[in-house]
């Protein structure tokens, strides 16, 4: 008989294309990798609400305000789907939030850049959500059941996010010279950070091997980044935006675009906490978490009180 | 600061159309059933995903142990008489 609690049996289930569910045996490394990746993903959804939230009160029309509110509400929901999914691995929500607030857990570095003007809202939706979608579409086939199910739900909601961003960019590119310049400036600032969202090159990413073997990741960082580049450059060109890279070109043989090398020093600097907004993002999260504590405490007190009443009347 | 509370865990089941089964959608945190229902509505049905919601305190759900799968879900291939193809019907029998 096979041993259901062995790593070999686990790997054979993965190789067979089976999904792993919360109560199934899993190697400690698999669980740890999932907790790290999924919580980082959840935190990114939640922290990502901040740069966009900054523009709700200043959206240029009622239509764009409604759209932005709906998008940000979706991102909050994505965070919640993902937190629930991580909790199935035996970590509590309180622990996850503490890891975020103490800096033990990371979130995507992209959200440490500021949204300076309305064109940034366009660039975020189009490029940042666009990059996130490429990653999330691939993760729909991840081997951990609850993660995969959360991704399916998220992907259904994401395409509106990217389209609303591209619509903003398109409108600005059809506008005045100043509006065109704003859109191009936002493109210039967000292009490279968006490419860095996929993480280090495969050759420099030590954990990637296990994640691919365990089918947590179904495609590597570089494969996903290339997909994003190939579909985004024609979208930029269609509306007259210039790629901020003098050396980019289409390789006629492979059909893929090639770019200048990415500046990883900047990436590591921002990951290490020295981006423009790292401190602001965490401070904001901690402040509102603490200010909301009384609501959670009141809800708990109300629960206890009503439970006592039911006991008396029963 | 007092220890942080994140309220209780509830599992959410949604029926997408009347007549169809309720399917597990995910979970929410809430202090009571009213809040659980409201949160489930806000988090899981913003785009007409459902016409009806069940919320169940997660602590009241028991799941089978994967170690028992061989015993619980044995396909009983020796009991072929559970399938209609096992039976010999007389020549010419119709609509059966
Ligand atoms: Fe999202
Ligand atoms: Fe999004």
Short mmCIF file of C-alpha atoms and ligand atoms in Angstrom, two decimals:
data_model
loop_
_atom_site.label_atom_id
_atom_site.label_comp_id
_atom_site.label_asym_id
_atom_site.label_seq_id
_atom_site.Cartn_x
_atom_site.Cartn_y
_atom_site.Cartn_z
CA UNK A 1 0.00 0.00 0.00
CA UNK A 2 1.17 3.55 -0.71
CA UNK A 3 1.93 5.91 2.15
CA UNK A 4 -0.44 8.85 1.85
CA UNK A 5 1.74 10.97 4.09
CA UNK A 6 4.86 10.80 2.00
CA UNK A 7 6.36 13.46 -0.20
CA UNK A 8 6.63 10.96 -3.05
CA UNK A 9 2.91 10.26 -2.93
CA UNK A 10 2.24 14.01 -2.75
CA UNK A 11 4.43 14.65 -5.80
CA UNK A 12 2.71 11.88 -7.74
CA UNK A 13 -0.67 13.48 -7.03
CA UNK A 14 0.70 16.81 -8.30
CA UNK A 15 2.16 15.14 -11.39
CA UNK A 16 -1.25 13.56 -12.06
CA UNK A 17 -2.78 17.02 -12.16
CA UNK A 18 -4.73 16.58 -8.92
CA UNK A 19 -5.57 19.53 -6.71
CA UNK A 20 -4.48 19.64 -3.08
CA UNK A 21 -7.19 20.48 -0.54
CA UNK A 22 -6.70 21.89 2.98
CA UNK A 23 -6.90 18.55 4.85
CA UNK A 24 -4.66 16.65 2.42
CA UNK A 25 -1.09 15.79 3.29
CA UNK A 26 1.37 18.40 2.02
CA UNK A 27 5.11 18.86 2.61
CA UNK A 28 5.96 21.67 5.03
CA UNK A 29 7.79 23.54 2.23
CA UNK A 30 4.67 23.52 0.08
CA UNK A 31 2.55 24.93 2.89
CA UNK A 32 5.14 27.60 3.70
CA UNK A 33 5.52 28.61 0.08
CA UNK A 34 1.76 28.94 -0.31
CA UNK A 35 1.35 30.99 2.85
CA UNK A 36 4.09 33.36 1.70
CA UNK A 37 2.85 33.71 -1.86
CA UNK A 38 -0.89 33.86 -1.13
CA UNK A 39 -0.59 36.28 1.79
CA UNK A 40 1.67 38.52 -0.26
CA UNK A 41 -0.96 38.39 -2.97
CA UNK A 42 -3.78 39.25 -0.50
CA UNK A 43 -1.80 42.13 1.02
CA UNK A 44 -1.12 43.49 -2.48
CA UNK A 45 -4.83 43.62 -3.28
CA UNK A 46 -5.52 45.52 -0.06
CA UNK A 47 -2.54 47.93 -0.14
CA UNK A 48 -3.25 48.46 -3.85
CA UNK A 49 -6.48 50.22 -2.88
CA UNK A 50 -4.48 53.16 -1.51
CA UNK A 51 -2.92 54.77 -4.62
CA UNK A 52 -6.27 54.57 -6.41
CA UNK A 53 -8.31 55.59 -3.37
CA UNK A 54 -6.33 58.81 -3.45
CA UNK A 55 -8.25 59.79 -6.61
CA UNK A 56 -11.86 58.96 -5.69
CA UNK A 57 -12.64 62.49 -4.54
CA UNK A 58 -10.83 64.01 -7.52
CA UNK A 59 -12.11 61.85 -10.37
CA UNK A 60 -12.90 64.12 -13.35
CA UNK A 61 -16.54 63.03 -13.75
CA UNK A 62 -19.31 61.23 -11.88
CA UNK A 63 -18.95 58.33 -14.34
CA UNK A 64 -15.24 57.92 -13.62
CA UNK A 65 -15.83 58.26 -9.88
CA UNK A 66 -18.41 55.46 -9.91
CA UNK A 67 -16.11 53.24 -11.95
CA UNK A 68 -13.12 53.86 -9.71
CA UNK A 69 -15.17 53.15 -6.59
CA UNK A 70 -16.40 49.87 -8.07
CA UNK A 71 -12.88 48.85 -9.04
CA UNK A 72 -11.46 49.59 -5.62
CA UNK A 73 -14.31 47.68 -3.99
CA UNK A 74 -13.40 44.70 -6.20
CA UNK A 75 -9.77 44.90 -5.02
CA UNK A 76 -10.94 44.83 -1.40
CA UNK A 77 -12.98 41.75 -2.28
CA UNK A 78 -9.95 40.12 -3.92
CA UNK A 79 -8.00 40.65 -0.72
CA UNK A 80 -10.78 38.98 1.25
CA UNK A 81 -11.08 35.95 -1.09
CA UNK A 82 -7.34 35.45 -0.77
CA UNK A 83 -7.19 35.90 3.01
CA UNK A 84 -9.92 33.24 3.34
CA UNK A 85 -7.91 30.95 1.10
CA UNK A 86 -4.69 31.42 3.15
CA UNK A 87 -6.62 30.79 6.36
CA UNK A 88 -7.36 27.26 5.14
CA UNK A 89 -3.63 26.59 5.66
CA UNK A 90 -4.00 27.15 9.40
CA UNK A 91 -2.94 30.80 9.73
CA UNK A 92 -5.33 33.27 11.34
CA UNK A 93 -6.37 36.57 9.80
CA UNK A 94 -4.94 38.40 12.80
CA UNK A 95 -1.52 36.76 12.24
CA UNK A 96 -1.59 37.67 8.56
CA UNK A 97 -2.37 41.30 9.28
CA UNK A 98 0.33 41.44 11.90
CA UNK A 99 2.88 40.03 9.43
CA UNK A 100 1.94 42.78 6.98
CA UNK A 101 2.08 45.56 9.53
CA UNK A 102 5.41 44.48 10.98
CA UNK A 103 6.95 44.15 7.53
CA UNK A 104 7.45 40.39 7.89
CA UNK A 105 5.19 39.80 4.90
CA UNK A 106 5.63 41.74 1.69
CA UNK A 107 3.18 43.13 -0.83
CA UNK A 108 3.80 43.99 -4.46
CA UNK A 109 6.36 46.80 -4.70
CA UNK A 110 4.37 48.48 -7.44
CA UNK A 111 2.10 50.01 -4.81
CA UNK A 112 5.01 51.91 -3.30
CA UNK A 113 4.85 54.30 -6.24
CA UNK A 114 2.53 57.32 -5.98
CA UNK A 115 -0.49 58.03 -8.22
CA UNK A 116 0.39 61.64 -9.04
CA UNK A 117 -2.39 62.59 -11.44
CA UNK A 118 -5.42 61.23 -13.27
CA UNK A 119 -3.29 59.69 -16.03
CA UNK A 120 -1.73 57.49 -13.35
CA UNK A 121 -5.17 55.99 -12.68
CA UNK A 122 -5.29 55.06 -16.36
CA UNK A 123 -1.77 53.63 -16.30
CA UNK A 124 -2.44 51.64 -13.11
CA UNK A 125 -5.59 50.01 -14.50
CA UNK A 126 -4.05 49.28 -17.87
CA UNK A 127 -0.49 48.29 -16.90
CA UNK A 128 -0.62 47.23 -13.24
CA UNK A 129 -3.92 45.34 -13.43
CA UNK A 130 -2.82 44.16 -16.88
CA UNK A 131 0.33 42.61 -15.44
CA UNK A 132 -1.60 41.20 -12.49
CA UNK A 133 -4.09 39.57 -14.86
CA UNK A 134 -1.37 37.74 -16.80
CA UNK A 135 -0.13 36.29 -13.53
CA UNK A 136 -3.60 35.51 -12.20
CA UNK A 137 -4.84 33.81 -15.35
CA UNK A 138 -1.90 31.45 -15.03
CA UNK A 139 -2.59 30.90 -11.32
CA UNK A 140 -6.13 29.69 -12.03
CA UNK A 141 -4.40 26.34 -12.65
CA UNK A 142 -2.35 26.42 -9.45
CA UNK A 143 -2.31 23.14 -7.56
CA UNK A 144 -3.81 24.34 -4.27
CA UNK A 145 -7.61 24.12 -4.55
CA UNK A 146 -8.66 27.16 -2.48
CA UNK A 147 -6.06 29.36 -4.22
CA UNK A 148 -7.13 28.18 -7.65
CA UNK A 149 -10.82 28.81 -6.89
CA UNK A 150 -10.07 32.32 -5.58
CA UNK A 151 -8.13 33.04 -8.79
CA UNK A 152 -11.00 31.93 -11.01
CA UNK A 153 -13.30 34.33 -9.21
CA UNK A 154 -10.75 37.16 -9.34
CA UNK A 155 -10.06 36.74 -13.04
CA UNK A 156 -13.76 37.10 -13.83
CA UNK A 157 -13.65 40.55 -12.22
CA UNK A 158 -10.30 41.78 -13.47
CA UNK A 159 -10.90 42.39 -17.14
CA UNK A 160 -13.09 45.40 -16.40
CA UNK A 161 -10.19 46.86 -14.39
CA UNK A 162 -7.78 46.73 -17.27
CA UNK A 163 -10.31 48.05 -19.77
CA UNK A 164 -11.26 51.04 -17.64
CA UNK A 165 -7.56 51.96 -17.40
CA UNK A 166 -6.98 51.60 -21.13
CA UNK A 167 -10.10 53.68 -21.78
CA UNK A 168 -8.68 56.51 -19.64
CA UNK A 169 -5.38 56.36 -21.54
CA UNK A 170 -7.19 56.30 -24.90
CA UNK A 171 -9.33 59.30 -23.98
CA UNK A 172 -6.28 61.29 -22.94
CA UNK A 173 -4.36 60.35 -26.09
CA UNK A 174 -7.29 61.69 -28.14
CA UNK A 175 -7.29 64.90 -26.10
CA UNK A 176 -5.15 68.04 -25.99
CA UNK A 177 -1.36 68.10 -26.28
CA UNK A 178 -1.15 68.52 -22.49
CA UNK A 179 -3.36 65.49 -21.90
CA UNK A 180 -1.28 63.43 -24.32
CA UNK A 181 1.87 64.50 -22.49
CA UNK A 182 0.33 63.49 -19.16
CA UNK A 183 -0.58 60.05 -20.49
CA UNK A 184 2.93 59.56 -21.91
CA UNK A 185 4.49 60.69 -18.64
CA UNK A 186 2.39 58.16 -16.70
CA UNK A 187 3.40 55.46 -19.20
CA UNK A 188 7.06 56.38 -18.71
CA UNK A 189 6.82 56.10 -14.93
CA UNK A 190 4.73 52.89 -14.73
CA UNK A 191 6.18 50.80 -17.59
CA UNK A 192 9.31 49.51 -15.90
CA UNK A 193 7.79 48.99 -12.43
CA UNK A 194 4.97 47.03 -14.13
CA UNK A 195 7.54 44.74 -15.77
CA UNK A 196 9.20 44.23 -12.40
CA UNK A 197 5.90 43.01 -10.93
CA UNK A 198 6.68 39.57 -12.36
CA UNK A 199 9.68 39.30 -10.05
CA UNK A 200 13.36 38.54 -10.72
CA UNK A 201 14.57 36.68 -13.80
CA UNK A 202 14.20 32.90 -13.61
CA UNK A 203 17.97 32.57 -13.32
CA UNK A 204 17.95 34.74 -10.16
CA UNK A 205 14.88 33.39 -8.46
CA UNK A 206 15.90 30.61 -6.10
CA UNK A 207 12.42 29.49 -4.96
CA UNK A 208 10.99 29.27 -8.45
CA UNK A 209 12.16 25.67 -8.92
CA UNK A 210 10.07 24.22 -6.09
CA UNK A 211 7.08 26.36 -6.96
CA UNK A 212 7.08 25.05 -10.52
CA UNK A 213 7.70 21.44 -9.43
CA UNK A 214 4.75 21.68 -7.02
CA UNK A 215 2.67 23.44 -9.71
CA UNK A 216 2.01 26.39 -7.42
CA UNK A 217 3.38 28.46 -10.28
CA UNK A 218 2.40 27.16 -13.69
CA UNK A 219 4.65 29.50 -15.67
CA UNK A 220 7.92 31.18 -14.72
CA UNK A 221 8.45 34.91 -14.06
CA UNK A 222 10.14 35.45 -17.41
CA UNK A 223 7.47 33.56 -19.38
CA UNK A 224 4.71 35.61 -17.78
CA UNK A 225 6.60 38.89 -18.26
CA UNK A 226 7.08 38.11 -21.96
CA UNK A 227 3.35 37.46 -22.39
CA UNK A 228 2.58 40.83 -20.84
CA UNK A 229 5.14 42.64 -23.00
CA UNK A 230 3.87 41.01 -26.19
CA UNK A 231 0.27 41.94 -25.63
CA UNK A 232 0.86 45.41 -24.18
CA UNK A 233 3.22 46.97 -26.74
CA UNK A 234 0.67 46.78 -29.59
CA UNK A 235 -1.97 48.31 -27.27
CA UNK A 236 0.39 51.21 -26.52
CA UNK A 237 1.20 51.73 -30.20
CA UNK A 238 -2.49 51.65 -31.17
CA UNK A 239 -3.25 54.76 -29.13
CA UNK A 240 0.02 56.52 -29.93
CA UNK A 241 1.97 55.93 -26.72
CA UNK A 242 5.73 55.45 -26.95
CA UNK A 243 7.46 52.60 -25.12
CA UNK A 244 10.02 54.25 -22.82
CA UNK A 245 12.86 52.05 -24.11
CA UNK A 246 15.05 53.01 -27.06
CA UNK A 247 16.12 49.44 -27.67
CA UNK A 248 12.85 47.56 -27.79
CA UNK A 249 12.16 45.67 -31.00
CA UNK A 250 10.07 42.90 -32.40
CA UNK A 251 12.05 39.76 -33.13
CA UNK A 252 10.48 38.69 -36.44
CA UNK A 253 11.66 35.11 -36.00
CA UNK A 254 10.15 34.44 -32.57
CA UNK A 255 7.30 36.97 -32.72
CA UNK A 256 8.38 38.25 -29.29
CA UNK A 257 9.51 41.74 -28.32
CA UNK A 258 12.95 42.19 -26.79
CA UNK A 259 13.76 45.03 -24.40
CA UNK A 260 16.69 46.73 -22.70
CA UNK A 261 17.80 45.08 -19.46
CA UNK A 262 15.61 45.82 -16.42
CA UNK A 263 17.11 47.97 -13.66
CA UNK A 264 16.97 45.45 -10.83
CA UNK A 265 18.81 47.75 -8.45
CA UNK A 266 15.73 49.93 -8.30
CA UNK A 267 13.53 46.87 -7.76
CA UNK A 268 15.61 45.68 -4.82
CA UNK A 269 15.74 49.18 -3.37
CA UNK A 270 11.93 49.42 -3.37
CA UNK A 271 11.49 45.87 -2.01
CA UNK A 272 13.90 46.75 0.79
CA UNK A 273 11.58 49.58 1.82
CA UNK A 274 13.15 52.58 0.09
CA UNK A 275 10.47 53.28 -2.50
CA UNK A 276 8.65 56.62 -2.60
CA UNK A 277 5.63 55.47 -0.53
CA UNK A 278 6.59 52.36 1.51
CA UNK A 279 6.22 54.09 4.85
CA UNK A 280 3.07 55.96 3.90
CA UNK A 281 1.32 52.73 2.76
CA UNK A 282 2.02 50.81 5.98
CA UNK A 283 1.30 53.77 8.25
CA UNK A 284 -2.05 54.24 6.55
CA UNK A 285 -2.94 50.56 6.94
CA UNK A 286 -1.97 50.51 10.63
CA UNK A 287 -3.83 53.74 11.38
CA UNK A 288 -7.14 52.60 9.90
CA UNK A 289 -6.79 49.12 11.31
CA UNK A 290 -6.38 50.55 14.80
CA UNK A 291 -9.10 53.13 14.38
CA UNK A 292 -11.49 50.36 13.32
CA UNK A 293 -10.74 48.17 16.35
CA UNK A 294 -13.69 49.53 18.34
CA UNK A 295 -16.09 48.42 15.60
CA UNK A 296 -14.84 44.83 15.78
CA UNK A 297 -14.91 44.91 19.57
CA UNK A 298 -18.46 46.29 19.58
CA UNK A 299 -19.57 43.59 17.12
CA UNK A 300 -18.09 40.93 19.40
CA UNK A 301 -19.72 42.44 22.49
CA UNK A 302 -23.06 42.53 20.70
CA UNK A 303 -22.67 38.88 19.75
CA UNK A 304 -22.03 37.87 23.37
CA UNK A 305 -24.96 39.94 24.61
CA UNK A 306 -27.44 38.52 22.10
CA UNK A 307 -26.21 34.97 22.75
CA UNK A 308 -26.94 35.45 26.50
CA UNK A 309 -30.42 36.77 25.74
CA UNK A 310 -31.18 33.74 23.58
CA UNK A 311 -30.10 31.49 26.49
CA UNK A 312 -32.52 33.24 28.83
CA UNK A 313 -35.49 33.10 26.48
CA UNK A 314 -34.82 29.50 25.40
CA UNK B 1 -3.68 47.54 22.82
CA UNK B 2 -6.21 44.78 23.44
CA UNK B 3 -5.73 41.57 21.48
CA UNK B 4 -7.16 42.02 18.04
CA UNK B 5 -10.39 40.26 17.18
CA UNK B 6 -11.13 39.26 13.60
CA UNK B 7 -14.63 37.92 14.39
CA UNK B 8 -15.87 34.42 13.51
CA UNK B 9 -15.38 32.47 10.30
CA UNK B 10 -18.45 31.63 8.20
CA UNK B 11 -18.65 29.57 5.01
CA UNK B 12 -20.71 30.94 2.15
CA UNK B 13 -22.82 28.88 -0.28
CA UNK B 14 -24.53 30.48 -3.24
CA UNK B 15 -27.26 29.27 -5.55
CA UNK B 16 -26.75 30.89 -8.92
CA UNK B 17 -30.26 30.22 -10.24
CA UNK B 18 -33.38 28.74 -8.68
CA UNK B 19 -33.40 24.97 -9.03
CA UNK B 20 -29.60 24.63 -9.03
CA UNK B 21 -27.52 23.32 -6.10
CA UNK B 22 -25.91 25.66 -3.57
CA UNK B 23 -22.18 25.82 -4.22
CA UNK B 24 -19.42 26.81 -1.81
CA UNK B 25 -18.09 30.24 -2.76
CA UNK B 26 -15.63 31.07 -0.01
CA UNK B 27 -15.82 32.47 3.46
CA UNK B 28 -16.36 35.68 5.40
CA UNK B 29 -15.62 36.95 8.87
CA UNK B 30 -18.59 38.21 10.89
CA UNK B 31 -19.80 38.42 14.47
CA UNK B 32 -23.34 37.22 13.83
CA UNK B 33 -25.58 35.81 11.15
CA UNK B 34 -26.86 39.22 10.05
CA UNK B 35 -23.36 40.53 9.45
CA UNK B 36 -22.31 37.25 7.81
CA UNK B 37 -25.21 37.52 5.37
CA UNK B 38 -24.46 41.16 4.57
CA UNK B 39 -20.74 40.47 4.06
CA UNK B 40 -21.44 37.43 1.91
CA UNK B 41 -23.75 39.53 -0.25
CA UNK B 42 -21.18 42.32 -0.60
CA UNK B 43 -18.20 40.08 -1.24
CA UNK B 44 -19.60 37.29 -3.38
CA UNK B 45 -22.64 38.60 -5.30
CA UNK B 46 -21.83 42.01 -6.73
CA UNK B 47 -22.49 40.92 -10.32
CA UNK B 48 -25.62 38.83 -10.17
CA UNK B 49 -23.72 35.67 -9.20
CA UNK B 50 -26.61 34.41 -7.12
CA UNK B 51 -30.26 34.46 -6.21
CA UNK B 52 -29.89 32.88 -2.78
CA UNK B 53 -27.21 32.64 -0.08
CA UNK B 54 -26.52 30.23 2.79
CA UNK B 55 -24.04 31.20 5.52
CA UNK B 56 -22.87 28.54 7.97
CA UNK B 57 -20.53 28.99 10.95
CA UNK B 58 -17.34 27.24 9.82
CA UNK B 59 -17.05 25.48 13.19
CA UNK B 60 -20.26 23.56 12.45
CA UNK B 61 -18.92 21.99 9.27
CA UNK B 62 -17.27 18.58 9.56
CA UNK B 63 -15.11 17.42 6.71
CA UNK B 64 -14.17 13.83 5.97
CA UNK B 65 -10.57 12.84 6.59
CA UNK B 66 -8.60 12.26 3.35
CA UNK B 67 -6.96 9.25 5.07
CA UNK B 68 -10.34 7.52 4.97
CA UNK B 69 -10.83 8.08 1.24
CA UNK B 70 -10.06 4.48 0.24
CA UNK B 71 -12.71 3.19 2.61
CA UNK B 72 -15.29 5.93 2.09
CA UNK B 73 -15.10 6.28 -1.64
CA UNK B 74 -14.34 2.75 -2.73
CA UNK B 75 -16.10 2.53 -6.10
CA UNK B 76 -17.55 -0.91 -5.15
CA UNK B 77 -16.70 -2.34 -8.53
CA UNK B 78 -17.74 -5.76 -7.24
CA UNK B 79 -21.33 -4.52 -6.90
CA UNK B 80 -22.07 -4.21 -10.59
CA UNK B 81 -25.76 -4.93 -9.89
CA UNK B 82 -25.97 -1.22 -8.84
CA UNK B 83 -25.84 -0.26 -12.49
CA UNK B 84 -28.74 -0.62 -14.92
CA UNK B 85 -26.53 -2.30 -17.51
CA UNK B 86 -26.29 -5.35 -15.21
CA UNK B 87 -29.83 -6.47 -15.96
CA UNK B 88 -30.93 -8.64 -18.84
CA UNK B 89 -34.05 -7.29 -20.52
CA UNK B 90 -36.23 -9.49 -22.74
CA UNK B 91 -35.90 -9.02 -26.48
CA UNK B 92 -38.21 -6.26 -27.71
CA UNK B 93 -38.67 -4.49 -24.33
CA UNK B 94 -39.04 -0.75 -24.98
CA UNK B 95 -38.75 2.49 -22.97
CA UNK B 96 -36.96 0.78 -20.06
FE1 LIG C 1 -7.34 42.53 -7.87
FE1 LIG C 2 -7.70 44.71 -10.36
#
